[in-house]
Short mmCIF file of C-alpha atoms in Angstrom, two decimals:
data_model
loop_
_atom_site.label_atom_id
_atom_site.label_comp_id
_atom_site.label_asym_id
_atom_site.label_seq_id
_atom_site.Cartn_x
_atom_site.Cartn_y
_atom_site.Cartn_z
CA MET A 819 -1.39 -24.50 -36.00
CA SER A 820 0.75 -27.62 -35.44
CA ASP A 821 -0.67 -31.13 -35.65
CA PHE A 822 -0.18 -31.44 -31.90
CA ALA A 823 -2.05 -28.22 -31.16
CA SER A 824 -4.85 -29.24 -33.45
CA LEU A 825 -5.24 -32.59 -31.79
CA LEU A 826 -5.14 -31.00 -28.32
CA SER A 827 -7.76 -28.55 -29.48
CA SER A 828 -9.82 -31.40 -30.78
CA PHE A 829 -9.74 -33.07 -27.38
CA LYS A 830 -11.14 -29.95 -25.79
CA GLN A 831 -13.68 -29.32 -28.44
CA ASP A 832 -15.06 -32.85 -27.94
CA ALA A 833 -15.40 -32.14 -24.23
CA SER A 834 -17.07 -28.82 -24.84
CA ALA A 835 -19.49 -30.51 -27.27
CA VAL A 836 -20.45 -33.02 -24.63
CA SER A 837 -21.05 -30.24 -22.09
CA ALA A 838 -23.20 -28.25 -24.62
CA ALA A 839 -25.10 -31.37 -25.58
CA SER A 840 -25.82 -31.96 -21.91
CA LYS A 841 -27.16 -28.43 -21.45
CA SER A 842 -29.33 -28.54 -24.53
CA GLY A 843 -30.56 -32.01 -23.56
CA ALA A 844 -33.09 -30.52 -21.13
CA ALA A 845 -35.39 -29.62 -24.01
CA LEU A 846 -35.26 -33.18 -25.35
CA VAL A 847 -36.04 -34.60 -21.91
CA ALA A 848 -39.01 -32.24 -21.61
CA LYS A 849 -40.42 -33.63 -24.88
CA GLY A 850 -40.24 -37.02 -23.39
CA SER A 851 -37.90 -39.50 -24.92
CA LYS A 852 -39.40 -42.85 -24.18
CA GLU A 853 -36.62 -44.79 -25.83
CA ARG A 854 -34.03 -43.16 -23.62
CA GLN A 855 -36.02 -43.87 -20.46
CA GLN A 856 -36.25 -47.54 -21.45
CA ASN A 857 -32.52 -47.84 -22.06
CA ASN A 858 -30.98 -50.16 -19.59
CA LYS A 859 -27.51 -48.63 -19.79
CA PRO A 860 -26.53 -46.34 -16.98
CA SER A 861 -25.26 -42.82 -17.88
CA ARG A 862 -22.08 -41.29 -16.33
CA LYS A 863 -23.26 -37.78 -17.04
CA ARG A 864 -24.23 -35.67 -14.02
CA PRO A 865 -27.77 -34.36 -14.36
CA LEU A 866 -28.37 -30.74 -15.22
CA ALA A 867 -27.93 -28.31 -12.31
CA THR A 868 -31.02 -26.73 -10.81
CA THR A 869 -31.44 -23.62 -8.75
CA SER A 870 -33.24 -25.51 -5.95
CA ALA A 871 -31.87 -28.38 -3.89
CA PRO A 872 -32.63 -31.76 -5.56
CA ALA A 873 -35.34 -33.79 -3.86
CA ALA A 874 -34.27 -36.91 -2.01
CA PRO A 875 -35.26 -40.26 -3.46
CA HIS A 876 -38.58 -41.50 -2.28
CA PHE A 877 -39.80 -45.04 -3.07
CA PRO A 878 -42.55 -45.92 -0.58
CA SER A 879 -43.50 -49.10 -2.57
CA MET A 880 -39.97 -50.41 -1.94
CA HIS A 881 -39.99 -49.82 1.84
CA SER A 882 -39.25 -53.05 3.61
CA ASN A 883 -42.70 -53.16 5.28
CA LYS A 884 -44.45 -53.12 1.85
CA ARG A 885 -42.18 -55.20 -0.35
CA LYS A 886 -42.92 -58.85 -1.15
CA ASN A 887 -40.31 -61.52 -0.45
CA THR A 888 -39.96 -61.97 -4.16
CA ASP A 889 -39.07 -58.35 -4.81
CA PHE A 890 -35.59 -56.97 -5.38
CA GLU A 891 -33.40 -56.79 -2.25
CA LEU A 892 -30.31 -54.59 -2.40
CA THR A 893 -27.67 -56.36 -0.23
CA PHE A 894 -24.73 -54.01 -0.17
CA LEU A 895 -23.27 -50.62 -1.28
CA GLY A 896 -19.70 -49.57 -1.63
CA ILE A 897 -19.80 -45.85 -0.73
CA GLY A 898 -16.15 -44.81 -1.02
CA ALA A 899 -13.65 -43.51 -0.77
CA GLN A 900 -12.79 -42.14 -4.16
CA LYS A 901 -9.26 -43.14 -5.32
CA ALA A 902 -9.16 -45.86 -2.62
CA GLY A 903 -9.26 -49.14 -4.54
CA THR A 904 -12.98 -49.35 -5.20
CA THR A 905 -12.55 -50.13 -8.88
CA TRP A 906 -10.16 -53.01 -7.92
CA LEU A 907 -12.82 -54.25 -5.50
CA HIS A 908 -15.60 -54.06 -8.05
CA LYS A 909 -13.59 -55.93 -10.77
CA LEU A 910 -12.90 -58.84 -8.39
CA LEU A 911 -16.26 -59.05 -6.74
CA GLN A 912 -17.72 -59.45 -10.25
CA LYS A 913 -15.96 -62.83 -10.38
CA CYS A 914 -17.94 -64.16 -7.35
CA ILE A 915 -20.92 -66.26 -8.48
CA ASP A 916 -22.81 -65.34 -5.29
CA ILE A 917 -22.64 -61.60 -5.93
CA SER A 918 -24.37 -59.63 -8.70
CA LEU A 919 -23.05 -56.15 -9.62
CA PRO A 920 -24.24 -53.83 -12.42
CA GLN A 921 -23.67 -55.23 -15.84
CA GLU A 922 -22.57 -52.12 -17.84
CA GLN A 923 -20.29 -50.15 -15.53
CA LYS A 924 -19.16 -49.77 -11.99
CA GLU A 925 -20.73 -46.47 -10.86
CA VAL A 926 -24.48 -46.38 -11.31
CA HIS A 927 -25.07 -43.12 -9.38
CA PHE A 928 -28.73 -44.02 -8.76
CA TRP A 929 -29.01 -42.69 -5.30
CA ASP A 930 -27.54 -39.35 -6.09
CA TRP A 931 -28.10 -38.57 -9.81
CA HIS A 932 -30.54 -40.98 -11.46
CA HIS A 933 -33.13 -41.89 -8.92
CA ARG A 934 -35.77 -39.95 -10.95
CA LYS A 935 -35.49 -42.71 -13.59
CA GLY A 936 -37.35 -44.94 -11.17
CA PHE A 937 -36.63 -48.14 -9.25
CA GLU A 938 -37.34 -50.42 -12.20
CA TRP A 939 -34.51 -48.76 -14.10
CA TYR A 940 -32.18 -49.37 -11.13
CA ILE A 941 -33.19 -53.00 -10.89
CA ARG A 942 -32.47 -53.52 -14.61
CA GLN A 943 -28.83 -52.63 -13.98
CA PHE A 944 -28.42 -55.90 -12.11
CA ASP A 945 -30.11 -58.22 -14.56
CA PHE A 946 -32.50 -59.07 -11.74
CA HIS A 947 -35.46 -60.31 -13.77
CA SER A 948 -33.54 -62.90 -15.73
CA GLN A 949 -31.76 -64.10 -12.63
CA LYS A 950 -35.06 -64.30 -10.80
CA ALA A 951 -36.51 -66.43 -13.63
CA SER A 952 -33.66 -68.94 -13.34
CA SER A 953 -33.67 -71.76 -10.83
CA ALA A 954 -30.46 -70.55 -9.26
CA SER A 955 -30.55 -69.10 -5.72
CA ALA A 956 -30.76 -65.33 -5.64
CA PRO A 957 -27.32 -63.64 -5.50
CA HIS A 958 -26.34 -60.68 -3.31
CA TYR A 959 -27.16 -57.59 -5.29
CA GLY A 960 -25.02 -54.48 -4.80
CA GLU A 961 -23.00 -51.70 -6.38
CA ILE A 962 -20.02 -49.44 -5.71
CA THR A 963 -20.25 -45.75 -6.27
CA PRO A 964 -17.61 -43.83 -4.21
CA CYS A 965 -19.64 -40.60 -4.26
CA TYR A 966 -22.36 -42.23 -2.05
CA VAL A 967 -20.41 -41.50 1.10
CA VAL A 968 -21.41 -37.84 0.84
CA LEU A 969 -25.11 -38.57 0.24
CA PRO A 970 -27.47 -36.32 2.14
CA GLU A 971 -28.89 -37.71 5.31
CA ALA A 972 -32.39 -37.75 3.86
CA THR A 973 -31.24 -40.13 1.13
CA ILE A 974 -29.53 -42.39 3.63
CA ALA A 975 -32.73 -42.45 5.66
CA GLU A 976 -34.69 -43.53 2.58
CA LEU A 977 -32.17 -46.20 1.87
CA TYR A 978 -32.67 -47.59 5.35
CA LYS A 979 -36.46 -47.61 4.99
CA CYS A 980 -36.05 -49.63 1.75
CA PHE A 981 -33.24 -51.98 2.87
CA PRO A 982 -32.71 -51.96 6.61
CA ASN A 983 -30.31 -54.97 6.31
CA LEU A 984 -28.16 -53.30 3.74
CA LYS A 985 -24.40 -53.83 4.24
CA ILE A 986 -22.09 -50.77 3.76
CA ILE A 987 -18.41 -50.88 2.71
CA PHE A 988 -16.03 -48.02 2.92
CA VAL A 989 -12.33 -48.09 2.09
CA ALA A 990 -10.29 -45.47 3.94
CA ARG A 991 -7.01 -44.31 2.32
CA ASP A 992 -4.39 -41.93 3.77
CA LEU A 993 -6.00 -38.55 3.41
CA VAL A 994 -3.00 -36.85 1.72
CA ASP A 995 -2.42 -39.72 -0.69
CA ARG A 996 -6.08 -39.97 -1.56
CA ALA A 997 -6.50 -36.26 -2.24
CA TRP A 998 -3.27 -36.04 -4.21
CA SER A 999 -4.28 -38.97 -6.40
CA ALA A 1000 -7.72 -37.34 -6.99
CA MET A 1001 -6.15 -34.07 -7.97
CA ILE A 1002 -3.72 -35.73 -10.33
CA MET A 1003 -6.71 -37.48 -12.09
CA GLU A 1004 -8.49 -34.18 -12.22
CA LEU A 1005 -5.53 -32.42 -13.83
CA ARG A 1006 -5.18 -35.15 -16.41
CA ASP A 1007 -8.89 -34.86 -17.25
CA GLN A 1008 -8.58 -31.02 -17.52
CA THR A 1009 -5.94 -31.55 -20.21
CA MET A 1010 -8.53 -33.57 -22.13
CA GLY A 1011 -10.99 -30.61 -21.84
CA LEU A 1012 -12.98 -31.27 -18.72
CA SER A 1013 -13.41 -28.42 -16.25
CA ALA A 1014 -11.85 -28.54 -12.77
CA GLY A 1015 -14.09 -30.48 -10.48
CA GLU A 1016 -15.14 -32.93 -13.18
CA PHE A 1017 -13.70 -36.40 -13.64
CA ALA A 1018 -13.73 -38.75 -16.58
CA ASN A 1019 -13.60 -41.99 -14.56
CA GLY A 1020 -17.18 -42.35 -13.47
CA VAL A 1021 -17.81 -39.18 -11.52
CA THR A 1022 -18.96 -36.67 -14.23
CA GLY A 1023 -17.18 -38.29 -17.09
CA THR A 1024 -18.31 -38.81 -20.61
CA ASP A 1025 -19.80 -41.99 -22.08
CA LYS A 1026 -17.97 -44.87 -23.62
CA ASN A 1027 -18.13 -43.56 -27.17
CA ASN A 1028 -16.57 -40.27 -26.18
CA ASN A 1029 -13.84 -41.94 -24.18
CA SER A 1030 -13.15 -44.17 -27.19
CA ASN A 1031 -12.86 -41.01 -29.39
CA HIS A 1032 -10.25 -39.56 -27.06
CA ALA A 1033 -8.37 -42.83 -27.02
CA ASN A 1034 -8.44 -43.08 -30.88
CA LYS A 1035 -7.14 -39.56 -31.27
CA ARG A 1036 -4.38 -40.09 -28.77
CA THR A 1037 -3.10 -43.10 -30.69
CA LYS A 1038 -2.63 -40.69 -33.67
CA LEU A 1039 -0.11 -38.61 -31.76
CA SER A 1040 3.59 -39.19 -32.40
CA ALA A 1041 5.73 -40.21 -29.45
CA ALA A 1042 7.00 -36.64 -29.09
CA GLN A 1043 3.49 -35.27 -29.13
CA GLN A 1044 2.29 -37.76 -26.51
CA ARG A 1045 5.20 -36.71 -24.32
CA ARG A 1046 4.12 -33.03 -24.71
CA LEU A 1047 0.52 -33.93 -23.77
CA GLU A 1048 1.72 -35.88 -20.72
CA GLN A 1049 3.92 -32.88 -19.69
CA GLN A 1050 0.86 -30.65 -19.78
CA SER A 1051 -1.08 -32.98 -17.52
CA SER A 1052 1.91 -33.67 -15.19
CA PRO A 1053 1.74 -32.38 -11.61
CA SER A 1054 5.05 -30.59 -12.23
CA SER A 1055 3.22 -28.28 -14.62
CA GLN A 1056 1.39 -26.66 -11.69
CA PRO A 1057 2.64 -24.71 -8.66
CA ASP A 1058 1.87 -25.76 -5.07
CA SER A 1059 -0.74 -23.03 -4.82
CA TYR A 1060 -2.81 -24.64 -7.56
CA PHE A 1061 -3.09 -27.94 -5.59
CA MET A 1062 -3.92 -26.14 -2.35
CA ASP A 1063 -6.66 -24.22 -4.03
CA ARG A 1064 -8.07 -27.42 -5.44
CA LEU A 1065 -7.80 -29.15 -2.07
CA ARG A 1066 -9.89 -26.40 -0.45
CA ASN A 1067 -12.47 -26.71 -3.14
CA ALA A 1068 -15.75 -28.28 -1.95
CA THR A 1069 -15.29 -31.34 -4.05
CA HIS A 1070 -11.97 -32.42 -2.59
CA ASP A 1071 -12.52 -30.99 0.88
CA SER A 1072 -15.83 -32.86 1.37
CA ARG A 1073 -14.46 -36.22 0.21
CA SER A 1074 -11.59 -35.87 2.65
CA ASN A 1075 -13.94 -35.50 5.65
CA TYR A 1076 -14.49 -39.18 6.27
CA ALA A 1077 -15.90 -38.85 9.77
CA LYS A 1078 -18.44 -36.18 9.02
CA HIS A 1079 -20.05 -38.17 6.26
CA LEU A 1080 -19.77 -41.55 7.75
CA SER A 1081 -21.44 -40.24 10.90
CA ASN A 1082 -24.62 -39.78 8.74
CA TRP A 1083 -24.57 -43.48 7.78
CA TYR A 1084 -24.04 -44.51 11.37
CA LYS A 1085 -27.13 -42.54 12.41
CA HIS A 1086 -29.31 -44.86 10.41
CA PHE A 1087 -27.42 -48.17 10.00
CA PRO A 1088 -26.03 -50.18 12.91
CA SER A 1089 -22.30 -50.38 13.31
CA SER A 1090 -22.36 -54.06 12.44
CA SER A 1091 -23.66 -53.21 9.01
CA ILE A 1092 -20.83 -50.84 8.13
CA LEU A 1093 -17.41 -52.28 7.27
CA VAL A 1094 -14.54 -49.84 7.17
CA ILE A 1095 -11.46 -51.21 5.38
CA ASP A 1096 -7.87 -49.90 5.72
CA TYR A 1097 -6.59 -49.18 2.14
CA ARG A 1098 -3.15 -50.33 3.19
CA GLU A 1099 -4.49 -53.86 3.73
CA ILE A 1100 -5.44 -54.00 0.04
CA GLU A 1101 -1.72 -53.54 -0.71
CA SER A 1102 -0.39 -55.86 2.01
CA ASN A 1103 -3.05 -58.61 2.10
CA PRO A 1104 -5.62 -58.24 -0.71
CA ARG A 1105 -7.06 -61.76 -0.34
CA ASP A 1106 -7.98 -61.16 3.29
CA VAL A 1107 -9.71 -57.99 2.22
CA LEU A 1108 -11.75 -59.85 -0.35
CA LEU A 1109 -12.68 -62.56 2.08
CA LYS A 1110 -13.69 -60.02 4.71
CA VAL A 1111 -15.85 -58.04 2.24
CA ALA A 1112 -17.49 -61.14 0.70
CA MET A 1113 -18.54 -62.40 4.21
CA HIS A 1114 -19.68 -58.95 5.29
CA ILE A 1115 -21.90 -58.89 2.17
CA GLY A 1116 -23.38 -62.22 3.28
CA VAL A 1117 -21.58 -64.89 1.28
CA GLU A 1118 -21.22 -68.08 3.31
CA GLU A 1119 -17.71 -68.55 4.70
CA GLU A 1120 -17.03 -71.69 2.70
CA GLN A 1121 -18.20 -70.10 -0.57
CA ALA A 1122 -16.27 -66.92 0.23
CA LYS A 1123 -13.10 -68.91 0.73
CA GLN A 1124 -13.60 -70.78 -2.53
CA PHE A 1125 -14.05 -67.51 -4.40
CA VAL A 1126 -10.94 -65.97 -2.98
CA THR A 1127 -8.89 -69.13 -3.57
CA SER A 1128 -10.06 -69.33 -7.20
CA LEU A 1129 -8.44 -65.98 -8.08
CA ASN A 1130 -4.91 -66.03 -9.42
CA ASP A 1131 -2.20 -63.72 -8.16
CA LYS A 1132 -2.29 -61.54 -11.28
CA GLU A 1133 -5.98 -60.88 -10.88
CA VAL A 1134 -5.63 -60.03 -7.18
CA GLY A 1135 -2.60 -57.84 -7.80
CA GLN A 1136 -4.16 -55.86 -10.63
CA ARG A 1137 -4.95 -52.22 -9.90
CA VAL A 1138 -7.02 -50.23 -12.43
CA ASN A 1139 -7.71 -46.62 -13.13
CA ALA A 1140 -4.52 -45.51 -11.42
CA ALA A 1141 -4.37 -41.76 -11.54
CA THR A 1142 -0.68 -41.67 -12.38
CA SER A 1143 -0.98 -44.13 -15.31
CA SER A 1144 -0.90 -42.25 -18.66
CA GLY A 1145 -1.12 -45.37 -20.80
CA SER A 1146 -3.59 -48.17 -20.37
CA GLY A 1147 -4.98 -46.91 -17.09
CA ALA A 1148 -3.99 -50.10 -15.30
CA SER A 1149 -1.07 -50.89 -13.05
CA THR A 1150 -0.25 -53.34 -10.27
CA VAL A 1151 -1.00 -52.71 -6.63
CA SER A 1152 2.71 -52.88 -5.93
CA SER A 1153 3.37 -49.86 -8.07
CA SER A 1154 0.82 -47.69 -6.31
CA THR A 1155 3.69 -45.82 -4.61
CA SER A 1156 4.35 -43.91 -7.88
CA SER A 1157 1.78 -41.21 -6.98
CA HIS A 1158 3.25 -41.00 -3.43
CA GLN A 1159 6.74 -40.52 -4.84
CA LEU A 1160 5.55 -37.60 -7.00
CA LEU A 1161 4.30 -35.88 -3.87
CA THR A 1162 7.47 -36.77 -1.90
CA GLN A 1163 9.41 -34.69 -4.43
CA ARG A 1164 7.39 -31.69 -3.28
CA PRO A 1165 7.96 -31.55 0.53
CA MET A 1166 6.57 -28.08 1.02
CA LEU A 1167 3.28 -28.99 -0.66
CA LYS A 1168 3.05 -32.27 1.22
CA LYS A 1169 3.51 -30.40 4.48
CA GLN A 1170 0.75 -27.90 3.60
CA MET A 1171 -1.61 -30.75 2.68
CA GLU A 1172 -0.85 -32.55 5.93
CA ARG A 1173 -1.51 -29.48 7.93
CA TYR A 1174 -4.86 -28.85 6.19
CA LEU A 1175 -6.06 -32.45 6.43
CA GLN A 1176 -4.85 -33.15 9.91
CA PRO A 1177 -8.17 -32.21 11.68
CA TYR A 1178 -10.04 -34.62 9.36
CA ALA A 1179 -7.57 -37.47 10.09
CA ARG A 1180 -7.93 -36.99 13.84
CA ASP A 1181 -11.72 -36.93 13.68
CA PHE A 1182 -11.71 -40.10 11.63
CA ASN A 1183 -9.31 -41.82 13.97
CA ASP A 1184 -11.58 -40.92 16.92
CA MET A 1185 -14.41 -42.56 15.03
CA LEU A 1186 -12.40 -45.70 14.42
CA LYS A 1187 -11.58 -45.97 18.11
CA THR A 1188 -15.24 -45.49 19.05
CA LYS A 1189 -16.29 -48.25 16.62
CA GLY A 1190 -13.76 -50.68 17.91
CA TYR A 1191 -11.22 -50.72 15.02
CA ASP A 1192 -7.60 -51.43 15.95
CA TRP A 1193 -5.94 -49.41 13.15
CA ARG A 1194 -5.59 -45.68 12.53
CA LEU A 1195 -4.74 -43.39 9.65
CA ASP A 1196 -1.67 -41.23 9.80
CA ASP A 1197 -2.70 -37.96 11.51
CA PHE A 1198 0.68 -36.36 10.76
CA SER A 1199 1.28 -35.47 14.46
CA LEU A 1200 4.75 -36.84 14.72
CA LYS A 1201 5.86 -35.33 11.48
CA LYS A 1202 4.63 -31.90 12.62
CA GLU A 1203 6.70 -32.15 15.82
CA ILE A 1204 9.80 -33.13 13.98
CA LEU A 1205 9.45 -30.32 11.45
#
């Protein structure tokens, strides 16, 4: 076996080991690991699957009619969309002194995966107790987990009972571009040993140590070996049928149906509490987006303007976790067309994706019109007529 094949096999063995450890971990949890429960750090691992539907979170002591004024108040949630600039948004909001986001990582997954750890565990992610003890005014607490947009309605209802004044943020990206970017990321992660439908960047990915092991092994590859690894994870390595099968999969299909899932949020929260951002505005006018988001969260206008002005152009223009980046995982917003260019080279696949996603785009545009927004996503109608 060549050195390259050995290293590639090692990537996949590591991922398999993580999966096996997760499955065998049920026995350890049953024995009760108090140290693990007290650990403040959030985990990126999806909980073990069960045969029955998971119970919705239920925190009656945190309902707004029972909480004290001194108790934790969740101010905002970023609920999506996946591959729509949410990591960029998280990185920059962290720089605002009036906003407090989780300390360890972006995606906490409390409301979908980790609510059984209890609300005290959730509060610890924000360093709430130390901030409460200081003389400084309480910041706006919130987090961004793109999977939240597909939360069951029962969970959204519980969120409203706990935090009726919660502000919701959703970034909407072109449906074809978003799905394509997500599938490229998935293909890259498959090359590293994850199964289709799993993602390394905060969805079902591995912990920091395992990501570090992957990075260390990759640095041992020669330039030629790295090129071979990148070829295997390149979209050109798969036929159009592969991507259409993945697009129809529940994971990608569900996250493309913006209107269906946002309607559940609108059932419980007033329209004024939900801010829908056009992803294209992040590319064309990122500072306006940051100002709009900060003020929606509740930061005073003057403080919000000072925050946005304090950021330099490099910070504002930085885009992280780009799916098409095979190196550092970071690129600039201006280079975000690279993923689109890859799809443009496959016109038949692009046409199939547009045809499949067109109903979702139209439903979402109808929702935007109903809610008073003056922008629309491409619903591919004109392109269909021309073709």
